[in-house]
mmCIF file with all atom_site columns, C-alpha atoms in Angstrom:
data_model
loop_
_atom_site.group_PDB
_atom_site.id
_atom_site.type_symbol
_atom_site.label_atom_id
_atom_site.label_alt_id
_atom_site.label_comp_id
_atom_site.label_asym_id
_atom_site.label_entity_id
_atom_site.label_seq_id
_atom_site.pdbx_PDB_ins_code
_atom_site.Cartn_x
_atom_site.Cartn_y
_atom_site.Cartn_z
_atom_site.occupancy
_atom_site.B_iso_or_equiv
_atom_site.pdbx_formal_charge
_atom_site.auth_seq_id
_atom_site.auth_comp_id
_atom_site.auth_asym_id
_atom_site.auth_atom_id
_atom_site.pdbx_PDB_model_num
ATOM 1   C CA . UNK D 1 1   ? 0.000  0.000   0.000   1.00 0.00 ? 1   UNK D CA 1
ATOM 2   C CA . UNK D 1 2   ? 1.196  3.510   -0.743  1.00 0.00 ? 2   UNK D CA 1
ATOM 3   C CA . UNK D 1 3   ? 2.295  5.839   2.031   1.00 0.00 ? 3   UNK D CA 1
ATOM 4   C CA . UNK D 1 4   ? -0.215 8.550   2.972   1.00 0.00 ? 4   UNK D CA 1
ATOM 5   C CA . UNK D 1 5   ? -0.087 11.645  0.785   1.00 0.00 ? 5   UNK D CA 1
ATOM 6   C CA . UNK D 1 6   ? 0.844  13.806  3.794   1.00 0.00 ? 6   UNK D CA 1
ATOM 7   C CA . UNK D 1 7   ? 3.756  11.585  4.955   1.00 0.00 ? 7   UNK D CA 1
ATOM 8   C CA . UNK D 1 8   ? 7.161  13.217  4.510   1.00 0.00 ? 8   UNK D CA 1
ATOM 9   C CA . UNK D 1 9   ? 10.739 12.439  5.486   1.00 0.00 ? 9   UNK D CA 1
ATOM 10  C CA . UNK D 1 10  ? 10.180 14.886  8.345   1.00 0.00 ? 10  UNK D CA 1
ATOM 11  C CA . UNK D 1 11  ? 7.969  12.280  10.010  1.00 0.00 ? 11  UNK D CA 1
ATOM 12  C CA . UNK D 1 12  ? 8.022  8.762   8.609   1.00 0.00 ? 12  UNK D CA 1
ATOM 13  C CA . UNK D 1 13  ? 6.333  7.276   11.678  1.00 0.00 ? 13  UNK D CA 1
ATOM 14  C CA . UNK D 1 14  ? 4.198  4.267   10.875  1.00 0.00 ? 14  UNK D CA 1
ATOM 15  C CA . UNK D 1 15  ? 4.105  0.538   10.230  1.00 0.00 ? 15  UNK D CA 1
ATOM 16  C CA . UNK D 1 16  ? 5.714  -0.826  7.069   1.00 0.00 ? 16  UNK D CA 1
ATOM 17  C CA . UNK D 1 17  ? 6.343  -4.195  5.407   1.00 0.00 ? 17  UNK D CA 1
ATOM 18  C CA . UNK D 1 18  ? 9.135  -4.995  2.955   1.00 0.00 ? 18  UNK D CA 1
ATOM 19  C CA . UNK D 1 19  ? 7.880  -5.222  -0.629  1.00 0.00 ? 19  UNK D CA 1
ATOM 20  C CA . UNK D 1 20  ? 10.172 -7.919  -2.025  1.00 0.00 ? 20  UNK D CA 1
ATOM 21  C CA . UNK D 1 21  ? 8.917  -7.509  -5.599  1.00 0.00 ? 21  UNK D CA 1
ATOM 22  C CA . UNK D 1 22  ? 9.934  -3.831  -5.692  1.00 0.00 ? 22  UNK D CA 1
ATOM 23  C CA . UNK D 1 23  ? 13.133 -4.195  -3.632  1.00 0.00 ? 23  UNK D CA 1
ATOM 24  C CA . UNK D 1 24  ? 16.425 -4.858  -5.421  1.00 0.00 ? 24  UNK D CA 1
ATOM 25  C CA . UNK D 1 25  ? 19.603 -6.858  -4.697  1.00 0.00 ? 25  UNK D CA 1
ATOM 26  C CA . UNK D 1 26  ? 19.104 -7.457  -0.966  1.00 0.00 ? 26  UNK D CA 1
ATOM 27  C CA . UNK D 1 27  ? 20.949 -10.811 -1.104  1.00 0.00 ? 27  UNK D CA 1
ATOM 28  C CA . UNK D 1 28  ? 23.887 -9.255  -2.970  1.00 0.00 ? 28  UNK D CA 1
ATOM 29  C CA . UNK D 1 29  ? 24.123 -6.426  -0.435  1.00 0.00 ? 29  UNK D CA 1
ATOM 30  C CA . UNK D 1 30  ? 24.189 -8.878  2.471   1.00 0.00 ? 30  UNK D CA 1
ATOM 31  C CA . UNK D 1 31  ? 26.832 -10.981 0.701   1.00 0.00 ? 31  UNK D CA 1
ATOM 32  C CA . UNK D 1 32  ? 28.939 -7.863  0.142   1.00 0.00 ? 32  UNK D CA 1
ATOM 33  C CA . UNK D 1 33  ? 28.661 -7.132  3.880   1.00 0.00 ? 33  UNK D CA 1
ATOM 34  C CA . UNK D 1 34  ? 30.126 -10.530 4.727   1.00 0.00 ? 34  UNK D CA 1
ATOM 35  C CA . UNK D 1 35  ? 26.881 -12.259 5.730   1.00 0.00 ? 35  UNK D CA 1
ATOM 36  C CA . UNK D 1 36  ? 27.080 -16.042 5.218   1.00 0.00 ? 36  UNK D CA 1
ATOM 37  C CA . UNK D 1 37  ? 24.944 -18.000 2.749   1.00 0.00 ? 37  UNK D CA 1
ATOM 38  C CA . UNK D 1 38  ? 22.587 -19.651 5.280   1.00 0.00 ? 38  UNK D CA 1
ATOM 39  C CA . UNK D 1 39  ? 21.902 -16.368 7.086   1.00 0.00 ? 39  UNK D CA 1
ATOM 40  C CA . UNK D 1 40  ? 21.388 -14.545 3.765   1.00 0.00 ? 40  UNK D CA 1
ATOM 41  C CA . UNK D 1 41  ? 18.882 -17.118 2.575   1.00 0.00 ? 41  UNK D CA 1
ATOM 42  C CA . UNK D 1 42  ? 16.965 -16.919 5.847   1.00 0.00 ? 42  UNK D CA 1
ATOM 43  C CA . UNK D 1 43  ? 17.014 -13.102 5.703   1.00 0.00 ? 43  UNK D CA 1
ATOM 44  C CA . UNK D 1 44  ? 15.873 -12.905 2.084   1.00 0.00 ? 44  UNK D CA 1
ATOM 45  C CA . UNK D 1 45  ? 13.050 -15.411 2.617   1.00 0.00 ? 45  UNK D CA 1
ATOM 46  C CA . UNK D 1 46  ? 11.726 -13.593 5.683   1.00 0.00 ? 46  UNK D CA 1
ATOM 47  C CA . UNK D 1 47  ? 9.390  -10.618 5.352   1.00 0.00 ? 47  UNK D CA 1
ATOM 48  C CA . UNK D 1 48  ? 10.371 -7.866  7.796   1.00 0.00 ? 48  UNK D CA 1
ATOM 49  C CA . UNK D 1 49  ? 7.739  -5.634  9.356   1.00 0.00 ? 49  UNK D CA 1
ATOM 50  C CA . UNK D 1 50  ? 8.927  -2.234  10.592  1.00 0.00 ? 50  UNK D CA 1
ATOM 51  C CA . UNK D 1 51  ? 7.470  -0.008  13.281  1.00 0.00 ? 51  UNK D CA 1
ATOM 52  C CA . UNK D 1 52  ? 9.093  3.395   12.727  1.00 0.00 ? 52  UNK D CA 1
ATOM 53  C CA . UNK D 1 53  ? 8.926  6.172   15.312  1.00 0.00 ? 53  UNK D CA 1
ATOM 54  C CA . UNK D 1 54  ? 10.403 9.381   13.883  1.00 0.00 ? 54  UNK D CA 1
ATOM 55  C CA . UNK D 1 55  ? 10.595 12.494  16.044  1.00 0.00 ? 55  UNK D CA 1
ATOM 56  C CA . UNK D 1 56  ? 12.640 15.437  17.321  1.00 0.00 ? 56  UNK D CA 1
ATOM 57  C CA . UNK D 1 57  ? 13.676 15.601  20.959  1.00 0.00 ? 57  UNK D CA 1
ATOM 58  C CA . UNK D 1 58  ? 13.404 18.683  23.206  1.00 0.00 ? 58  UNK D CA 1
ATOM 59  C CA . UNK D 1 59  ? 16.725 19.943  21.806  1.00 0.00 ? 59  UNK D CA 1
ATOM 60  C CA . UNK D 1 60  ? 15.489 19.654  18.216  1.00 0.00 ? 60  UNK D CA 1
ATOM 61  C CA . UNK D 1 61  ? 17.673 16.628  17.403  1.00 0.00 ? 61  UNK D CA 1
ATOM 62  C CA . UNK D 1 62  ? 16.031 14.160  15.033  1.00 0.00 ? 62  UNK D CA 1
ATOM 63  C CA . UNK D 1 63  ? 15.614 10.484  16.043  1.00 0.00 ? 63  UNK D CA 1
ATOM 64  C CA . UNK D 1 64  ? 14.443 7.430   14.106  1.00 0.00 ? 64  UNK D CA 1
ATOM 65  C CA . UNK D 1 65  ? 13.586 4.380   16.217  1.00 0.00 ? 65  UNK D CA 1
ATOM 66  C CA . UNK D 1 66  ? 12.899 1.209   14.244  1.00 0.00 ? 66  UNK D CA 1
ATOM 67  C CA . UNK D 1 67  ? 11.574 -2.080  15.563  1.00 0.00 ? 67  UNK D CA 1
ATOM 68  C CA . UNK D 1 68  ? 11.995 -4.772  12.935  1.00 0.00 ? 68  UNK D CA 1
ATOM 69  C CA . UNK D 1 69  ? 9.941  -7.924  13.456  1.00 0.00 ? 69  UNK D CA 1
ATOM 70  C CA . UNK D 1 70  ? 10.826 -11.036 11.466  1.00 0.00 ? 70  UNK D CA 1
ATOM 71  C CA . UNK D 1 71  ? 9.489  -14.544 12.081  1.00 0.00 ? 71  UNK D CA 1
ATOM 72  C CA . UNK D 1 72  ? 8.748  -14.003 15.752  1.00 0.00 ? 72  UNK D CA 1
ATOM 73  C CA . UNK D 1 73  ? 11.894 -12.099 16.722  1.00 0.00 ? 73  UNK D CA 1
ATOM 74  C CA . UNK D 1 74  ? 12.283 -8.356  17.061  1.00 0.00 ? 74  UNK D CA 1
ATOM 75  C CA . UNK D 1 75  ? 15.392 -6.230  16.596  1.00 0.00 ? 75  UNK D CA 1
ATOM 76  C CA . UNK D 1 76  ? 15.398 -2.576  17.663  1.00 0.00 ? 76  UNK D CA 1
ATOM 77  C CA . UNK D 1 77  ? 17.615 0.207   16.434  1.00 0.00 ? 77  UNK D CA 1
ATOM 78  C CA . UNK D 1 78  ? 17.751 3.825   17.516  1.00 0.00 ? 78  UNK D CA 1
ATOM 79  C CA . UNK D 1 79  ? 19.355 6.257   15.130  1.00 0.00 ? 79  UNK D CA 1
ATOM 80  C CA . UNK D 1 80  ? 20.135 9.829   16.128  1.00 0.00 ? 80  UNK D CA 1
ATOM 81  C CA . UNK D 1 81  ? 20.606 12.116  13.124  1.00 0.00 ? 81  UNK D CA 1
ATOM 82  C CA . UNK D 1 82  ? 23.408 14.135  14.689  1.00 0.00 ? 82  UNK D CA 1
ATOM 83  C CA . UNK D 1 83  ? 26.417 13.129  12.504  1.00 0.00 ? 83  UNK D CA 1
ATOM 84  C CA . UNK D 1 84  ? 28.155 11.374  15.406  1.00 0.00 ? 84  UNK D CA 1
ATOM 85  C CA . UNK D 1 85  ? 29.774 7.975   14.915  1.00 0.00 ? 85  UNK D CA 1
ATOM 86  C CA . UNK D 1 86  ? 28.382 5.135   17.008  1.00 0.00 ? 86  UNK D CA 1
ATOM 87  C CA . UNK D 1 87  ? 29.851 1.642   17.411  1.00 0.00 ? 87  UNK D CA 1
ATOM 88  C CA . UNK D 1 88  ? 27.166 -1.054  17.425  1.00 0.00 ? 88  UNK D CA 1
ATOM 89  C CA . UNK D 1 89  ? 26.957 -4.820  17.166  1.00 0.00 ? 89  UNK D CA 1
ATOM 90  C CA . UNK D 1 90  ? 24.527 -5.634  14.362  1.00 0.00 ? 90  UNK D CA 1
ATOM 91  C CA . UNK D 1 91  ? 22.822 -9.014  14.763  1.00 0.00 ? 91  UNK D CA 1
ATOM 92  C CA . UNK D 1 92  ? 23.162 -9.535  11.009  1.00 0.00 ? 92  UNK D CA 1
ATOM 93  C CA . UNK D 1 93  ? 26.602 -8.183  10.062  1.00 0.00 ? 93  UNK D CA 1
ATOM 94  C CA . UNK D 1 94  ? 28.426 -7.971  13.411  1.00 0.00 ? 94  UNK D CA 1
ATOM 95  C CA . UNK D 1 95  ? 30.411 -5.012  14.777  1.00 0.00 ? 95  UNK D CA 1
ATOM 96  C CA . UNK D 1 96  ? 30.262 -1.795  12.790  1.00 0.00 ? 96  UNK D CA 1
ATOM 97  C CA . UNK D 1 97  ? 30.440 1.965   13.111  1.00 0.00 ? 97  UNK D CA 1
ATOM 98  C CA . UNK D 1 98  ? 27.373 3.845   11.997  1.00 0.00 ? 98  UNK D CA 1
ATOM 99  C CA . UNK D 1 99  ? 26.761 7.527   11.271  1.00 0.00 ? 99  UNK D CA 1
ATOM 100 C CA . UNK D 1 100 ? 23.345 9.122   10.709  1.00 0.00 ? 100 UNK D CA 1
ATOM 101 C CA . UNK D 1 101 ? 22.613 12.645  9.530   1.00 0.00 ? 101 UNK D CA 1
ATOM 102 C CA . UNK D 1 102 ? 20.850 14.887  7.060   1.00 0.00 ? 102 UNK D CA 1
ATOM 103 C CA . UNK D 1 103 ? 22.879 16.108  4.107   1.00 0.00 ? 103 UNK D CA 1
ATOM 104 C CA . UNK D 1 104 ? 22.326 18.254  1.039   1.00 0.00 ? 104 UNK D CA 1
ATOM 105 C CA . UNK D 1 105 ? 22.105 16.281  -2.217  1.00 0.00 ? 105 UNK D CA 1
ATOM 106 C CA . UNK D 1 106 ? 25.438 17.715  -3.354  1.00 0.00 ? 106 UNK D CA 1
ATOM 107 C CA . UNK D 1 107 ? 27.213 16.083  -0.396  1.00 0.00 ? 107 UNK D CA 1
ATOM 108 C CA . UNK D 1 108 ? 26.351 12.578  -1.593  1.00 0.00 ? 108 UNK D CA 1
ATOM 109 C CA . UNK D 1 109 ? 29.210 11.187  -3.656  1.00 0.00 ? 109 UNK D CA 1
ATOM 110 C CA . UNK D 1 110 ? 27.256 8.369   -5.319  1.00 0.00 ? 110 UNK D CA 1
ATOM 111 C CA . UNK D 1 111 ? 24.756 9.129   -8.089  1.00 0.00 ? 111 UNK D CA 1
ATOM 112 C CA . UNK D 1 112 ? 22.646 6.023   -7.226  1.00 0.00 ? 112 UNK D CA 1
ATOM 113 C CA . UNK D 1 113 ? 21.829 7.621   -3.866  1.00 0.00 ? 113 UNK D CA 1
ATOM 114 C CA . UNK D 1 114 ? 20.639 10.804  -5.591  1.00 0.00 ? 114 UNK D CA 1
ATOM 115 C CA . UNK D 1 115 ? 17.857 9.175   -7.638  1.00 0.00 ? 115 UNK D CA 1
ATOM 116 C CA . UNK D 1 116 ? 14.102 8.926   -7.189  1.00 0.00 ? 116 UNK D CA 1
ATOM 117 C CA . UNK D 1 117 ? 13.434 11.337  -4.358  1.00 0.00 ? 117 UNK D CA 1
ATOM 118 C CA . UNK D 1 118 ? 10.229 13.227  -3.900  1.00 0.00 ? 118 UNK D CA 1
ATOM 119 C CA . UNK D 1 119 ? 10.467 16.838  -2.736  1.00 0.00 ? 119 UNK D CA 1
ATOM 120 C CA . UNK D 1 120 ? 9.129  15.838  0.693   1.00 0.00 ? 120 UNK D CA 1
ATOM 121 C CA . UNK D 1 121 ? 12.246 13.691  1.222   1.00 0.00 ? 121 UNK D CA 1
ATOM 122 C CA . UNK D 1 122 ? 14.120 16.858  2.154   1.00 0.00 ? 122 UNK D CA 1
ATOM 123 C CA . UNK D 1 123 ? 13.813 18.564  5.518   1.00 0.00 ? 123 UNK D CA 1
ATOM 124 C CA . UNK D 1 124 ? 15.609 21.886  5.915   1.00 0.00 ? 124 UNK D CA 1
ATOM 125 C CA . UNK D 1 125 ? 17.460 21.160  2.658   1.00 0.00 ? 125 UNK D CA 1
ATOM 126 C CA . UNK D 1 126 ? 18.731 17.731  3.755   1.00 0.00 ? 126 UNK D CA 1
ATOM 127 C CA . UNK D 1 127 ? 17.952 14.081  3.129   1.00 0.00 ? 127 UNK D CA 1
ATOM 128 C CA . UNK D 1 128 ? 18.540 11.265  5.639   1.00 0.00 ? 128 UNK D CA 1
ATOM 129 C CA . UNK D 1 129 ? 21.968 9.735   4.969   1.00 0.00 ? 129 UNK D CA 1
ATOM 130 C CA . UNK D 1 130 ? 23.223 6.691   6.893   1.00 0.00 ? 130 UNK D CA 1
ATOM 131 C CA . UNK D 1 131 ? 26.631 5.017   6.739   1.00 0.00 ? 131 UNK D CA 1
ATOM 132 C CA . UNK D 1 132 ? 28.007 1.799   8.190   1.00 0.00 ? 132 UNK D CA 1
ATOM 133 C CA . UNK D 1 133 ? 31.649 0.704   8.224   1.00 0.00 ? 133 UNK D CA 1
ATOM 134 C CA . UNK D 1 134 ? 32.717 -2.805  9.216   1.00 0.00 ? 134 UNK D CA 1
ATOM 135 C CA . UNK D 1 135 ? 35.580 -5.211  8.591   1.00 0.00 ? 135 UNK D CA 1
ATOM 136 C CA . UNK D 1 136 ? 33.543 -6.693  5.731   1.00 0.00 ? 136 UNK D CA 1
ATOM 137 C CA . UNK D 1 137 ? 32.931 -3.423  3.892   1.00 0.00 ? 137 UNK D CA 1
ATOM 138 C CA . UNK D 1 138 ? 31.229 -0.078  3.838   1.00 0.00 ? 138 UNK D CA 1
ATOM 139 C CA . UNK D 1 139 ? 27.704 0.943   2.986   1.00 0.00 ? 139 UNK D CA 1
ATOM 140 C CA . UNK D 1 140 ? 25.918 4.210   2.749   1.00 0.00 ? 140 UNK D CA 1
ATOM 141 C CA . UNK D 1 141 ? 22.345 4.936   1.951   1.00 0.00 ? 141 UNK D CA 1
ATOM 142 C CA . UNK D 1 142 ? 19.467 7.347   1.879   1.00 0.00 ? 142 UNK D CA 1
ATOM 143 C CA . UNK D 1 143 ? 16.091 6.932   3.564   1.00 0.00 ? 143 UNK D CA 1
ATOM 144 C CA . UNK D 1 144 ? 13.360 8.833   1.787   1.00 0.00 ? 144 UNK D CA 1
ATOM 145 C CA . UNK D 1 145 ? 9.973  8.904   0.128   1.00 0.00 ? 145 UNK D CA 1
ATOM 146 C CA . UNK D 1 146 ? 10.026 7.867   -3.524  1.00 0.00 ? 146 UNK D CA 1
ATOM 147 C CA . UNK D 1 147 ? 7.457  7.808   -6.318  1.00 0.00 ? 147 UNK D CA 1
ATOM 148 C CA . UNK D 1 148 ? 7.345  4.351   -7.886  1.00 0.00 ? 148 UNK D CA 1
ATOM 149 C CA . UNK D 1 149 ? 5.744  2.876   -10.993 1.00 0.00 ? 149 UNK D CA 1
ATOM 150 C CA . UNK D 1 150 ? 2.009  3.421   -10.826 1.00 0.00 ? 150 UNK D CA 1
ATOM 151 C CA . UNK D 1 151 ? 2.431  6.692   -8.953  1.00 0.00 ? 151 UNK D CA 1
ATOM 152 C CA . UNK D 1 152 ? 2.543  5.154   -5.483  1.00 0.00 ? 152 UNK D CA 1
ATOM 153 C CA . UNK D 1 153 ? 4.602  6.904   -2.826  1.00 0.00 ? 153 UNK D CA 1
ATOM 154 C CA . UNK D 1 154 ? 6.755  4.480   -0.809  1.00 0.00 ? 154 UNK D CA 1
ATOM 155 C CA . UNK D 1 155 ? 9.315  4.551   1.984   1.00 0.00 ? 155 UNK D CA 1
ATOM 156 C CA . UNK D 1 156 ? 12.603 3.560   0.311   1.00 0.00 ? 156 UNK D CA 1
ATOM 157 C CA . UNK D 1 157 ? 16.116 2.859   1.564   1.00 0.00 ? 157 UNK D CA 1
ATOM 158 C CA . UNK D 1 158 ? 18.651 3.133   -1.276  1.00 0.00 ? 158 UNK D CA 1
ATOM 159 C CA . UNK D 1 159 ? 21.965 1.423   -0.514  1.00 0.00 ? 159 UNK D CA 1
ATOM 160 C CA . UNK D 1 160 ? 25.466 1.718   -1.993  1.00 0.00 ? 160 UNK D CA 1
ATOM 161 C CA . UNK D 1 161 ? 27.642 -1.093  -0.633  1.00 0.00 ? 161 UNK D CA 1
ATOM 162 C CA . UNK D 1 162 ? 31.372 -1.618  -1.169  1.00 0.00 ? 162 UNK D CA 1
ATOM 163 C CA . UNK D 1 163 ? 32.779 -5.000  -0.138  1.00 0.00 ? 163 UNK D CA 1
ATOM 164 C CA . UNK D 1 164 ? 36.200 -5.840  1.258   1.00 0.00 ? 164 UNK D CA 1
ATOM 165 C CA . UNK D 1 165 ? 37.665 -6.326  -2.213  1.00 0.00 ? 165 UNK D CA 1
ATOM 166 C CA . UNK D 1 166 ? 36.069 -3.201  -3.688  1.00 0.00 ? 166 UNK D CA 1
ATOM 167 C CA . UNK D 1 167 ? 32.979 -4.924  -5.121  1.00 0.00 ? 167 UNK D CA 1
ATOM 168 C CA . UNK D 1 168 ? 30.147 -2.403  -5.511  1.00 0.00 ? 168 UNK D CA 1
ATOM 169 C CA . UNK D 1 169 ? 26.454 -3.257  -5.223  1.00 0.00 ? 169 UNK D CA 1
ATOM 170 C CA . UNK D 1 170 ? 23.540 -0.832  -5.546  1.00 0.00 ? 170 UNK D CA 1
ATOM 171 C CA . UNK D 1 171 ? 20.184 -1.938  -4.237  1.00 0.00 ? 171 UNK D CA 1
ATOM 172 C CA . UNK D 1 172 ? 17.115 -0.740  -2.451  1.00 0.00 ? 172 UNK D CA 1
ATOM 173 C CA . UNK D 1 173 ? 14.561 -1.821  0.076   1.00 0.00 ? 173 UNK D CA 1
ATOM 174 C CA . UNK D 1 174 ? 11.037 -0.665  -0.725  1.00 0.00 ? 174 UNK D CA 1
ATOM 175 C CA . UNK D 1 175 ? 8.416  -0.706  2.022   1.00 0.00 ? 175 UNK D CA 1
ATOM 176 C CA . UNK D 1 176 ? 4.634  -0.742  1.770   1.00 0.00 ? 176 UNK D CA 1
ATOM 177 C CA . UNK D 1 177 ? 2.752  1.320   4.337   1.00 0.00 ? 177 UNK D CA 1
ATOM 178 C CA . UNK D 1 178 ? 0.635  -0.796  6.713   1.00 0.00 ? 178 UNK D CA 1
ATOM 179 C CA . UNK D 1 179 ? -0.803 1.956   8.903   1.00 0.00 ? 179 UNK D CA 1
ATOM 180 C CA . UNK D 1 180 ? -0.074 4.303   11.804  1.00 0.00 ? 180 UNK D CA 1
ATOM 181 C CA . UNK D 1 181 ? 1.725  3.225   14.981  1.00 0.00 ? 181 UNK D CA 1
#
């Protein structure tokens, strides 16, 4: 289902489900991040449901809290869009350093990350940009609203992933809107 017409990247709060038919190269991205075959197959056969809580705190700092439910287990992540680096232990890819922020389109070095946005993807001139560095490789991506075939607005995560040996994979995760939190 399409996201509501009034949903913007300033508040992407809601419930979403991965649309596998519209998503691209998720298995290749996981492989490039060093995830083993069995885990990749389990991950690509599962259908994640997201509960996204997107807000600004009392200081005006933007937060995105995501609870991802897959096959009876739930993984939570809390991203603060303040440009700071944060070491985490990802259940899927292991230890990594992540950075979350808003950037102007011109600050993105990869053309793939600059495609498909709707105007409401920008807040104060910036789009959500996330990076993750690990021993297996580096990825960066944008989280935004995108107009897809058929005119439906969707929550999309575009990903540019570089593996340990320099292998580059571009992919995206497209989410259908399921309703409010």
